[in-house]
mmCIF file of C-alpha atoms in Angstrom:
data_model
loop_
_atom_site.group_PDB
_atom_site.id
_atom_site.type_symbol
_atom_site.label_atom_id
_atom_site.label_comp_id
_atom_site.label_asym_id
_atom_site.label_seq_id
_atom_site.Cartn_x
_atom_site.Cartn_y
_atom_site.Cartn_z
ATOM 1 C CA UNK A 1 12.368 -0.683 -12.915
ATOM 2 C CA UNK A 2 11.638 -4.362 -14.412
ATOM 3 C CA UNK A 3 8.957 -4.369 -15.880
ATOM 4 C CA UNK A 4 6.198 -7.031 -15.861
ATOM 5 C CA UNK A 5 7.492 -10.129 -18.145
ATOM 6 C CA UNK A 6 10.518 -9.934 -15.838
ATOM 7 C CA UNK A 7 8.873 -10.128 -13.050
ATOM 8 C CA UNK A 8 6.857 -12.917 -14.426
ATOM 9 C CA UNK A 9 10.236 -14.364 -14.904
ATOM 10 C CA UNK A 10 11.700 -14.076 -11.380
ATOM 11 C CA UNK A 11 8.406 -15.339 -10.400
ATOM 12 C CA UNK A 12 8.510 -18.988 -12.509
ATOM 13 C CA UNK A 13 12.417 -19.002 -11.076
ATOM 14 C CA UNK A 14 10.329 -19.044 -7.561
ATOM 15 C CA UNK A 15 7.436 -21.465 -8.269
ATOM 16 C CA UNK A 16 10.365 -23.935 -9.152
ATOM 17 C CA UNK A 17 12.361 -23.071 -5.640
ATOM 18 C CA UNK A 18 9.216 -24.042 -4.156
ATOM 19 C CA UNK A 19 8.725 -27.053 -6.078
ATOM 20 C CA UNK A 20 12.048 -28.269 -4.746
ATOM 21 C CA UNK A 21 13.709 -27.528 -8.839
ATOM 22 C CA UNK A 22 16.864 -26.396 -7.969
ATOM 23 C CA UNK A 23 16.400 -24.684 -11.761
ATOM 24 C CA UNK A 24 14.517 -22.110 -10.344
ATOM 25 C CA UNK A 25 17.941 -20.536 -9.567
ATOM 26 C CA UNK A 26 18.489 -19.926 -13.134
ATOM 27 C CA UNK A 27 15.696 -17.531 -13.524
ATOM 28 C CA UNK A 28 16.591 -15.199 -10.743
ATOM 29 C CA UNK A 29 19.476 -12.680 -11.069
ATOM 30 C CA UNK A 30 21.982 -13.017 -8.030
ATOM 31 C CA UNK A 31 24.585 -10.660 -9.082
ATOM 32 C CA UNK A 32 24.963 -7.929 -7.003
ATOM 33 C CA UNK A 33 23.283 -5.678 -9.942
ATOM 34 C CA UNK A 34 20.203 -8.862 -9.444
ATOM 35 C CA UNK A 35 20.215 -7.680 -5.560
ATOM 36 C CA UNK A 36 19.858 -4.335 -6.260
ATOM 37 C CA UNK A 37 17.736 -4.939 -8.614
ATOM 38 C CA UNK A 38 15.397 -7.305 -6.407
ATOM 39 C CA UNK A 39 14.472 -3.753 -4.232
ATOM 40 C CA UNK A 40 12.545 -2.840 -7.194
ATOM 41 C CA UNK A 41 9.606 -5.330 -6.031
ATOM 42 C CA UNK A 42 8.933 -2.456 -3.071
ATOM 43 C CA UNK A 43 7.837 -0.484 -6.087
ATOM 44 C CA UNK A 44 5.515 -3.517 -7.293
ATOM 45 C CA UNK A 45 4.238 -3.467 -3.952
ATOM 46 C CA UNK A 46 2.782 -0.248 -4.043
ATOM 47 C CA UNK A 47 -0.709 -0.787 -5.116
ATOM 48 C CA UNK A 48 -1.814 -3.983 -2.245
ATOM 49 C CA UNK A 49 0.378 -1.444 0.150
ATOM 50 C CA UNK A 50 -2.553 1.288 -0.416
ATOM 51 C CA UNK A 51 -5.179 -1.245 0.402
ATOM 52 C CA UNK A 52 -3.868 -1.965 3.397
ATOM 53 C CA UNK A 53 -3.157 1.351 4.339
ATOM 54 C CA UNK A 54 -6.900 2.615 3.626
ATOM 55 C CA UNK A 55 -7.603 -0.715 5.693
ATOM 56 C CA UNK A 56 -5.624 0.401 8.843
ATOM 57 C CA UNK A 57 -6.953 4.074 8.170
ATOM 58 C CA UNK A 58 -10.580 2.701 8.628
ATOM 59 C CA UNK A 59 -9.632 0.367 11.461
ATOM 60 C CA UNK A 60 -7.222 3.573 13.360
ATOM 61 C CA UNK A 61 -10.854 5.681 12.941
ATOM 62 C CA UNK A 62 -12.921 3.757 14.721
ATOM 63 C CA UNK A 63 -10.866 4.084 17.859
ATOM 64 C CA UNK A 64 -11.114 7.781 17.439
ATOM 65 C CA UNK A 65 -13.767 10.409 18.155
ATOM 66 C CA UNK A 66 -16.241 10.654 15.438
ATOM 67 C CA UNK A 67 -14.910 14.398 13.910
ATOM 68 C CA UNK A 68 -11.560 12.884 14.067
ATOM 69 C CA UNK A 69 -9.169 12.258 10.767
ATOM 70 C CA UNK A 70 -5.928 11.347 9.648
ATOM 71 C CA UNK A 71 -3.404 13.364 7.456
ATOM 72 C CA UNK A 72 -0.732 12.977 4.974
ATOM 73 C CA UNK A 73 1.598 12.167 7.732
ATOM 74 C CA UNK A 74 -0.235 9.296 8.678
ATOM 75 C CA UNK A 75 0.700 7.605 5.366
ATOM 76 C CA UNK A 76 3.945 8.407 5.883
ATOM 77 C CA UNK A 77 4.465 6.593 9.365
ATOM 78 C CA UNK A 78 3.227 3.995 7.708
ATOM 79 C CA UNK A 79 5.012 3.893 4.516
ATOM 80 C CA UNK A 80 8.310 3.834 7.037
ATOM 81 C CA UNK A 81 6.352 1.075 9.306
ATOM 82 C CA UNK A 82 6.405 -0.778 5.589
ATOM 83 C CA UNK A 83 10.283 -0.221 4.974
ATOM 84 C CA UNK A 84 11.273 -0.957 8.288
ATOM 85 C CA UNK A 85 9.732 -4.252 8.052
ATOM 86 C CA UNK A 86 11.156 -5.066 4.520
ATOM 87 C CA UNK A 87 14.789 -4.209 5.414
ATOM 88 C CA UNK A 88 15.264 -5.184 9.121
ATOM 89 C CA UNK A 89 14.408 -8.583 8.672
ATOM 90 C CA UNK A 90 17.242 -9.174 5.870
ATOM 91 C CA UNK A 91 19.581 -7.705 8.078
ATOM 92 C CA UNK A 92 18.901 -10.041 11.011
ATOM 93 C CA UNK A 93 18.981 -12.545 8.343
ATOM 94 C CA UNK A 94 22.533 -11.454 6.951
ATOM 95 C CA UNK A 95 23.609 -11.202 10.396
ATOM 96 C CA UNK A 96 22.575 -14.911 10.694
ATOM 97 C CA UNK A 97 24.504 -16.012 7.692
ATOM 98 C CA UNK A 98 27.118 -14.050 8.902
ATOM 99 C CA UNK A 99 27.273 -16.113 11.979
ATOM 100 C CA UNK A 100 27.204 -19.285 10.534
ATOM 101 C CA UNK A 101 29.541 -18.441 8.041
ATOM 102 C CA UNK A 102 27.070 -18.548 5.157
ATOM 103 C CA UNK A 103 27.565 -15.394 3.672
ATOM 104 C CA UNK A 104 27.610 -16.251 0.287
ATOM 105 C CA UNK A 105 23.655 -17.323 0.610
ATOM 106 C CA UNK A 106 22.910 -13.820 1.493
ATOM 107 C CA UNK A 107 22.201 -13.097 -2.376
ATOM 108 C CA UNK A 108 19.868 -15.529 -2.912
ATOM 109 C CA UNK A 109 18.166 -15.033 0.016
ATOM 110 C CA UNK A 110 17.450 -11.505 -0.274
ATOM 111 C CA UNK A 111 16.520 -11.693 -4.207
ATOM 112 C CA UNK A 112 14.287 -14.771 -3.194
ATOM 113 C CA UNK A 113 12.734 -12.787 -0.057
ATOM 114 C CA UNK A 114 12.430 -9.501 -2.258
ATOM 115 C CA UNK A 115 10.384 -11.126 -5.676
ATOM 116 C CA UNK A 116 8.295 -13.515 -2.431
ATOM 117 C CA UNK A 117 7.043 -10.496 -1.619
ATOM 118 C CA UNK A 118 5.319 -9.755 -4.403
ATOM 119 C CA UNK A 119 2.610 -12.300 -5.129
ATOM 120 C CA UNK A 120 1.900 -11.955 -1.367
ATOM 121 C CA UNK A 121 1.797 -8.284 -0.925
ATOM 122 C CA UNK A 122 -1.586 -8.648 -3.699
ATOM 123 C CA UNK A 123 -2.935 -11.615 -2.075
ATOM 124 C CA UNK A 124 -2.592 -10.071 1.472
ATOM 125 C CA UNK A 125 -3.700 -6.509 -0.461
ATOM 126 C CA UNK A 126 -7.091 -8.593 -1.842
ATOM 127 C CA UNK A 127 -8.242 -10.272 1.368
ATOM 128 C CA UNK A 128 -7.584 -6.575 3.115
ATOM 129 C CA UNK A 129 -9.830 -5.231 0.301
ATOM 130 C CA UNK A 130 -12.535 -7.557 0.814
ATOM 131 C CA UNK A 131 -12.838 -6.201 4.578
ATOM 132 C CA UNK A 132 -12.661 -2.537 3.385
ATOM 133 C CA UNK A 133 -15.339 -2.712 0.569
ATOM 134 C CA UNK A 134 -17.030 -5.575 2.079
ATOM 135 C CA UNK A 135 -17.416 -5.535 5.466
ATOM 136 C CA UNK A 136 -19.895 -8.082 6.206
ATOM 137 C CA UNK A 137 -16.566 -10.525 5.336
ATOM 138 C CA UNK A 138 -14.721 -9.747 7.870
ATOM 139 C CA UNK A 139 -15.170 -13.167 9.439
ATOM 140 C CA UNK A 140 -14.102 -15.302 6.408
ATOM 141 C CA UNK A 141 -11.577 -13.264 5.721
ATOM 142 C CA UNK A 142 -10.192 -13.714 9.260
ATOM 143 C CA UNK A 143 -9.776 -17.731 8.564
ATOM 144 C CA UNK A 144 -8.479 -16.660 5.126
ATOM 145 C CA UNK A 145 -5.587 -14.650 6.700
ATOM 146 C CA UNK A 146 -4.805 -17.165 9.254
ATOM 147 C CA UNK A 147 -4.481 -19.822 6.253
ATOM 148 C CA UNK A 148 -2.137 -17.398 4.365
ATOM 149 C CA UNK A 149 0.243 -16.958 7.507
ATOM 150 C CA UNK A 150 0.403 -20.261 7.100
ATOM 151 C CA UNK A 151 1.058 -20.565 3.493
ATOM 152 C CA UNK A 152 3.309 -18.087 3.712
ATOM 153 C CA UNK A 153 5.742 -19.691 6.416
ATOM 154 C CA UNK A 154 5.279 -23.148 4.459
ATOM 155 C CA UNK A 155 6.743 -21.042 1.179
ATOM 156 C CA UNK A 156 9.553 -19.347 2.445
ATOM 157 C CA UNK A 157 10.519 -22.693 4.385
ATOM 158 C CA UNK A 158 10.551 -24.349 0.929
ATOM 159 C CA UNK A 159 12.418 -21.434 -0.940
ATOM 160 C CA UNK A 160 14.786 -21.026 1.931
ATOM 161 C CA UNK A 161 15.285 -25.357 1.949
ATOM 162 C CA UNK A 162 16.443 -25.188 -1.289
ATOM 163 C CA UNK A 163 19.105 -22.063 -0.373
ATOM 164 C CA UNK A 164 20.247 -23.313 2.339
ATOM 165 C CA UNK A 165 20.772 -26.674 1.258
ATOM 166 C CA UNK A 166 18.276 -28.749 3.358
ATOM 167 C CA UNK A 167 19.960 -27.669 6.764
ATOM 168 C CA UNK A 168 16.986 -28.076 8.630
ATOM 169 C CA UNK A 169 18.051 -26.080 11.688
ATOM 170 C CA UNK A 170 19.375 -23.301 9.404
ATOM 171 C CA UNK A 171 16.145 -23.414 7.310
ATOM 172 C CA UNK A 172 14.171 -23.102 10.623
ATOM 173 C CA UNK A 173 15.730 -20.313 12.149
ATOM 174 C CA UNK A 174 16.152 -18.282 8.781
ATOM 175 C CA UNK A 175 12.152 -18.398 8.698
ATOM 176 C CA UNK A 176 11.772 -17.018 12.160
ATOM 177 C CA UNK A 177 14.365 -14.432 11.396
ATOM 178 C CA UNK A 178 12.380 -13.111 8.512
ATOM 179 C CA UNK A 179 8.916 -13.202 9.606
ATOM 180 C CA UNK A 180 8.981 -12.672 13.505
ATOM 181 C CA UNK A 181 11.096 -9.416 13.528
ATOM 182 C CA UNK A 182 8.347 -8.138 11.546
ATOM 183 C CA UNK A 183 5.510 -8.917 13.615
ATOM 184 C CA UNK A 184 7.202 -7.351 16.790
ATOM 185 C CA UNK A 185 8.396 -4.052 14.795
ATOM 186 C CA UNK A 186 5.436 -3.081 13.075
ATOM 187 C CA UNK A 187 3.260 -2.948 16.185
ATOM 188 C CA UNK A 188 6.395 -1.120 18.215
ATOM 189 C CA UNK A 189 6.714 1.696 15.524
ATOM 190 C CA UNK A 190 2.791 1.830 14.869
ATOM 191 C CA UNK A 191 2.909 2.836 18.751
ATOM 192 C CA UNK A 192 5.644 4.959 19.003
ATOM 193 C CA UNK A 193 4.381 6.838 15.644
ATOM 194 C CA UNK A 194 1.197 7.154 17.099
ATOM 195 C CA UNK A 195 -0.924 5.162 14.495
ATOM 196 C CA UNK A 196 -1.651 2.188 16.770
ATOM 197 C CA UNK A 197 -5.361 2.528 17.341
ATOM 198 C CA UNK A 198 -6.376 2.924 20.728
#
């Protein structure tokens, strides 16, 4: 597992991909050992992935009967609700590439994608954890979360500019690809898993 100055590392490579420095490619690893290495940042997820969960616990409750309660296997759903939407998106996305005979981008884009999701699993994990612990925020934290959707499309637009070259069509459709799929899925399998509150 990489451990944190690494991270840090792939990190700087990204600040620099959004900054429009094409040098931030020399801090991330996109050998196919770097790719399969990038999966590690599920691991680094962990922690904001527990807020969130104890978030959507509190929020699946109060649809519920007041003796009800939730079980291990509710964490579980989730936790595959979680790797459904970290994997299915990349595979629309490679099937994209694929398409438009861009293949070799694949790499970057899932290494890029895979060390994103870091800094914004916390930030998403924090403003979730200001509604659990702090509930009379719920409202701020609303207009928070709206502006992070938003900063996180404007990111990935400028990460995925500078893989893809500038194609503005490309860049456009790539961002859909890897946010929308994930929007529709989780609220399909949180229904079909039966943790969609009611």
């Amino acid at each position: 597992m990489p451990g944190l100055r690494e991270v840090q590392y792939y990190l700087a490579g990204l600040w620099l991909l959004i900054r429009l420095d094409p040098r931030g490619f020399r801090y991330l690893d996109m050998s196919e050992r770097g790719v399969n290495r990038s999966f590690w940042a599920i691991a680094w997820c962990l922690p904001p992935m527990g807020i969130s969960w104890l978030w959507w616990r509190q929020v699946f409750l109060r649809s519920m009967p007041p003796e009800a309660d939730v079980g291990f296997a509710f964490y579980i759903r989730l936790g595959f609700v979680e790797l459904a939407n970290w994997f299915v998106p990349l595979v629309f996305a490679g099937l994209l590439l694929l398409a438009f005979r861009m293949g070799e981008r694949f790499a970057p884009v899932v290494v890029s994608v895979n060390w994103l999701g870091v800094p914004l699993s916390y930030i998403n994990g924090l403003l979730l954890a200001m509604v659990v612990f702090l509930p009379g925020s719920v409202g701020l934290v609303s207009l928070l979360l709206l502006a992070f959707m938003l900063a996180q499309v404007f990111v990935l637009a400028r990460i995925l500019r500078m893989i893809c070259h500038g194609h503005a069509l490309m860049v456009g459709a790539m961002t859909l690809v890897l946010l929308v799929p994930s929007m529709i899925l989780s609220e399909y399998l949180q229904h079909f898993l039966g943790i969609y509150p009611t």
